[in-house]
Coordinates of N, CA and C in Angstrom, one line a residue:
M1276 N 0.8 -1.2 0.0 CA 0.0 0.0 0.0 C 0.9 1.3 0.0
A1277 N 2.0 1.2 0.6 CA 2.9 2.4 0.7 C 3.5 2.7 -0.6
D1278 N 3.7 1.7 -1.5 CA 4.3 1.9 -2.8 C 3.4 2.6 -3.8
R1279 N 2.1 2.6 -3.5 CA 1.2 3.2 -4.5 C 1.4 4.7 -4.6
V1280 N 1.2 5.2 -5.7 CA 1.3 6.7 -5.9 C -0.1 7.2 -6.3
L1281 N -0.5 8.2 -5.6 CA -1.8 8.8 -6.0 C -1.6 9.6 -7.2
R1282 N -2.4 9.3 -8.2 CA -2.3 10.1 -9.4 C -3.6 10.9 -9.6
G1283 N -3.4 12.1 -10.2 CA -4.6 12.9 -10.4 C -4.2 14.4 -10.2
S1284 N -5.1 15.2 -10.0 CA -4.8 16.6 -9.9 C -4.6 17.1 -8.4
R1285 N -3.9 18.1 -8.2 CA -3.8 18.7 -6.9 C -5.0 19.6 -6.7
L1286 N -5.7 19.4 -5.6 CA -6.9 20.2 -5.4 C -6.4 21.7 -5.0
G1287 N -7.0 22.6 -5.6 CA -6.8 24.0 -5.3 C -5.5 24.6 -5.9
A1288 N -4.7 23.8 -6.5 CA -3.4 24.3 -7.0 C -3.6 24.8 -8.4
V1289 N -4.5 24.2 -9.2 CA -4.6 24.5 -10.6 C -6.1 24.9 -10.9
S1290 N -6.2 26.0 -11.6 CA -7.6 26.4 -12.0 C -7.9 25.8 -13.4
Y1291 N -9.1 25.2 -13.5 CA -9.5 24.6 -14.8 C -10.4 25.6 -15.5
E1292 N -10.5 26.8 -15.1 CA -11.4 27.8 -15.7 C -10.7 28.4 -16.9
T1293 N -11.3 28.6 -18.0 CA -10.7 29.2 -19.1 C -11.0 30.6 -19.2
D1294 N -10.1 31.4 -19.9 CA -10.3 32.8 -20.0 C -11.0 33.2 -21.4
R1295 N -11.5 32.2 -22.1 CA -12.0 32.5 -23.4 C -13.2 33.5 -23.4
D1296 N -14.1 33.4 -22.5 CA -15.3 34.2 -22.5 C -15.2 35.4 -21.6
H1297 N -14.1 35.7 -21.1 CA -13.9 36.8 -20.1 C -13.3 38.0 -20.8
D1298 N -13.8 39.2 -20.4 CA -13.2 40.4 -20.9 C -12.2 40.9 -19.9
L1299 N -11.0 41.2 -20.3 CA -10.0 41.8 -19.4 C -10.3 43.2 -19.1
A1300 N -9.8 43.7 -18.0 CA -9.9 45.1 -17.6 C -9.2 45.9 -18.6
P1301 N -9.7 47.1 -18.9 CA -9.0 48.0 -19.8 C -7.7 48.4 -19.3
R1302 N -6.7 48.4 -20.2 CA -5.3 48.6 -19.9 C -4.7 49.6 -20.8
R1303 N -3.6 50.2 -20.4 CA -2.8 51.1 -21.2 C -1.3 50.8 -20.9
M1304 N -0.5 50.9 -22.0 CA 0.9 50.5 -21.9 C 1.7 51.8 -21.6
A1305 N 2.7 51.7 -20.8 CA 3.6 52.9 -20.5 C 5.0 52.4 -20.9
K1306 N 5.7 53.3 -21.7 CA 7.0 53.0 -22.1 C 8.0 53.7 -21.3
Y1307 N 9.0 53.0 -20.9 CA 10.1 53.5 -20.0 C 11.4 53.2 -20.7
R1308 N 12.4 54.1 -20.5 CA 13.8 53.9 -21.0 C 14.8 54.0 -19.9
C1309 N 15.7 53.1 -19.9 CA 16.8 53.0 -18.9 C 18.0 53.9 -19.4
E1310 N 18.9 54.1 -18.5 CA 20.1 54.9 -18.8 C 20.9 54.2 -19.9
N1311 N 20.9 52.9 -19.9 CA 21.7 52.2 -20.9 C 21.0 52.1 -22.3
G1312 N 19.8 52.7 -22.4 CA 19.1 52.8 -23.7 C 18.0 51.7 -23.9
E1313 N 17.9 50.8 -22.9 CA 16.9 49.7 -23.1 C 15.5 50.3 -22.9
V1314 N 14.6 49.9 -23.7 CA 13.2 50.4 -23.7 C 12.3 49.2 -23.3
F1315 N 11.4 49.4 -22.3 CA 10.5 48.4 -21.9 C 9.1 48.9 -21.7
D1316 N 8.1 48.1 -21.8 CA 6.7 48.4 -21.6 C 6.1 47.8 -20.3
I1317 N 5.3 48.6 -19.7 CA 4.6 48.1 -18.5 C 3.1 48.3 -18.6
P1318 N 2.3 47.3 -18.5 CA 0.9 47.5 -18.5 C 0.3 48.0 -17.2
F1319 N -0.6 49.0 -17.3 CA -1.3 49.6 -16.2 C -2.8 49.6 -16.4
A1320 N -3.5 49.6 -15.4 CA -5.0 49.7 -15.5 C -5.3 51.1 -16.1
D1321 N -6.4 51.2 -16.8 CA -6.7 52.4 -17.6 C -6.9 53.6 -16.6
D1322 N -7.4 53.3 -15.4 CA -7.6 54.5 -14.5 C -6.5 54.7 -13.5
A1323 N -5.4 53.9 -13.6 CA -4.2 54.0 -12.7 C -3.4 55.2 -13.0
E1324 N -2.8 55.8 -12.0 CA -1.8 56.9 -12.2 C -0.5 56.3 -12.5
I1325 N 0.1 56.7 -13.7 CA 1.3 56.1 -14.2 C 2.5 56.8 -13.5
P1326 N 3.4 56.1 -12.8 CA 4.6 56.7 -12.2 C 5.6 57.2 -13.2
G1327 N 6.4 58.2 -12.8 CA 7.4 58.7 -13.7 C 8.6 57.9 -13.9
T1328 N 8.8 57.0 -12.9 CA 10.0 56.1 -13.0 C 9.5 54.7 -12.6
W1329 N 10.2 53.7 -13.2 CA 9.9 52.3 -12.9 C 11.2 51.5 -13.0
M1330 N 11.3 50.5 -12.1 CA 12.5 49.7 -12.0 C 12.5 48.6 -13.1
C1331 N 13.5 48.6 -13.9 CA 13.7 47.6 -15.0 C 14.1 46.3 -14.5
R1332 N 14.0 45.3 -15.3 CA 14.5 43.9 -14.9 C 16.0 43.9 -14.7
N1333 N 16.7 44.8 -15.4 CA 18.2 44.7 -15.3 C 18.7 45.5 -14.0
G1334 N 17.7 46.0 -13.2 CA 18.1 46.7 -12.0 C 18.2 48.2 -12.1
L1335 N 18.2 48.7 -13.3 CA 18.3 50.2 -13.5 C 16.9 50.8 -13.4
E1336 N 16.9 52.1 -13.1 CA 15.6 52.8 -13.1 C 15.3 53.4 -14.4
G1337 N 14.1 53.1 -14.9 CA 13.7 53.7 -16.2 C 12.8 54.9 -16.0
T1338 N 12.9 55.8 -17.0 CA 12.1 57.0 -16.9 C 11.0 57.0 -18.0
L1339 N 9.9 57.5 -17.7 CA 8.7 57.5 -18.6 C 9.0 58.2 -19.9
I1340 N 8.8 57.6 -21.0 CA 9.0 58.2 -22.4 C 7.8 59.0 -22.8
E1341 N 6.7 58.4 -22.9 CA 5.5 59.0 -23.4 C 4.6 59.5 -22.3
G1342 N 3.8 60.5 -22.6 CA 2.9 61.0 -21.6 C 3.6 61.9 -20.6
T1343 N 2.8 62.4 -19.7 CA 3.3 63.3 -18.7 C 3.5 62.6 -17.4
A1344 N 4.6 62.7 -16.8 CA 4.8 62.1 -15.5 C 4.1 63.0 -14.4
P1345 N 3.5 62.4 -13.4 CA 2.9 63.2 -12.4 C 3.9 64.0 -11.6
E1346 N 3.4 65.2 -11.2 CA 4.3 66.1 -10.5 C 4.8 65.5 -9.2
A1347 N 6.0 65.7 -8.8 CA 6.6 65.2 -7.6 C 5.9 65.9 -6.4
K1348 N 5.5 65.1 -5.4 CA 4.9 65.7 -4.2 C 5.9 66.5 -3.4
K1349 N 5.4 67.5 -2.8 CA 6.2 68.4 -2.0 C 6.5 67.6 -0.7
V1350 N 7.8 67.5 -0.4 CA 8.3 66.7 0.8 C 8.8 67.7 1.8
K1351 N 8.4 67.6 3.0 CA 8.9 68.4 4.1 C 10.4 68.1 4.4
P1352 N 11.2 69.0 4.6 CA 12.6 68.7 5.0 C 12.6 68.0 6.4
P1353 N 13.4 67.0 6.6 CA 13.4 66.3 7.9 C 13.8 67.3 9.0
R1354 N 13.1 67.2 10.1 CA 13.4 68.0 11.3 C 14.5 67.3 12.1
T1355 N 15.5 68.0 12.5 CA 16.5 67.5 13.3 C 16.2 67.7 14.8
H1356 N 17.0 67.1 15.6 CA 16.8 67.3 17.1 C 17.0 68.8 17.4
W1357 N 17.9 69.4 16.7 CA 18.2 70.9 17.0 C 17.0 71.7 16.6
D1358 N 16.4 71.4 15.5 CA 15.2 72.2 15.1 C 14.1 72.0 16.1
M1359 N 13.8 70.8 16.6 CA 12.8 70.6 17.6 C 13.1 71.2 18.9
L1360 N 14.4 71.3 19.3 CA 14.8 71.9 20.5 C 14.6 73.4 20.4
L1361 N 14.9 74.0 19.2 CA 14.7 75.5 19.1 C 13.2 75.8 19.0
E1362 N 12.3 74.9 18.8 CA 10.9 75.1 18.8 C 10.4 75.3 20.3
R1363 N 11.1 74.6 21.2 CA 10.7 74.7 22.6 C 11.4 75.8 23.4
R1364 N 12.7 76.1 23.0 CA 13.5 77.0 23.8 C 14.2 78.0 22.9
S1365 N 14.6 79.1 23.5 CA 15.3 80.1 22.7 C 16.8 79.8 22.9
T1366 N 17.7 80.5 22.1 CA 19.1 80.3 22.2 C 19.6 80.8 23.6
E1367 N 19.1 81.8 24.1 CA 19.5 82.4 25.4 C 19.2 81.4 26.5
E1368 N 18.0 80.8 26.4 CA 17.7 79.8 27.5 C 18.6 78.6 27.4
L1369 N 18.9 78.2 26.2 CA 19.9 77.1 26.0 C 21.3 77.4 26.5
D1370 N 21.7 78.6 26.3 CA 23.0 79.0 26.8 C 23.0 79.0 28.4
E1371 N 21.9 79.5 28.9 CA 21.8 79.5 30.4 C 21.8 78.1 31.0
L1372 N 21.1 77.2 30.3 CA 21.1 75.8 30.8 C 22.5 75.1 30.6
L1373 N 23.1 75.4 29.6 CA 24.5 74.9 29.3 C 25.4 75.4 30.4
K1374 N 25.4 76.6 30.8 CA 26.2 77.2 31.9 C 25.9 76.4 33.2
E1375 N 24.6 76.2 33.5 CA 24.3 75.6 34.7 C 24.8 74.1 34.8
R1376 N 24.7 73.4 33.7 CA 25.2 72.0 33.6 C 26.7 72.0 33.7
L1377 N 27.4 72.9 33.0 CA 28.8 72.9 33.1 C 29.3 73.3 34.5
D1378 N 28.6 74.2 35.2 CA 28.9 74.5 36.6 C 28.8 73.3 37.5
L1379 N 27.7 72.5 37.3 CA 27.5 71.3 38.1 C 28.6 70.3 37.8
I1380 N 29.0 70.1 36.6 CA 30.0 69.1 36.3 C 31.4 69.6 36.9
K1381 N 31.7 70.9 36.8 CA 32.9 71.4 37.4 C 32.9 71.2 39.0
A1382 N 31.7 71.4 39.6 CA 31.6 71.3 41.0 C 31.8 69.8 41.4
K1383 N 31.3 68.8 40.6 CA 31.5 67.4 40.9 C 33.0 67.0 40.8
R1384 N 33.6 67.6 39.8 CA 35.1 67.3 39.6 C 35.9 67.8 40.8
R1385 N 35.6 68.9 41.2 CA 36.3 69.5 42.3 C 36.1 68.7 43.6
G1386 N 34.9 68.3 43.8 CA 34.5 67.6 45.0 C 35.1 66.1 45.0
A1387 N 35.3 65.6 43.9 CA 35.7 64.2 43.8 C 37.2 64.0 43.9

């Protein structure tokens, strides 16, 4: 019984439905060109927003040839710790705090 092999189809792994009588969603092709000159097409849904750049199979980034690329979104510059600190305190307050901390450190050194 252990040597028998079950033959047949794998349940759920293969679809037996055909695509003959089905209409595909409307699509449009976008052409991109890499820096090395390679041109490639990517299909998009008709109502999708087409990106200005797309990664090619060769690993290079391709730029949109036809059509208008969407405008780049405005990005806020990253806030640094210093920027956030200046939102809470003025430079004069920071100088005063620095003096106090330095005085504390000097007092500890003298006492130790």
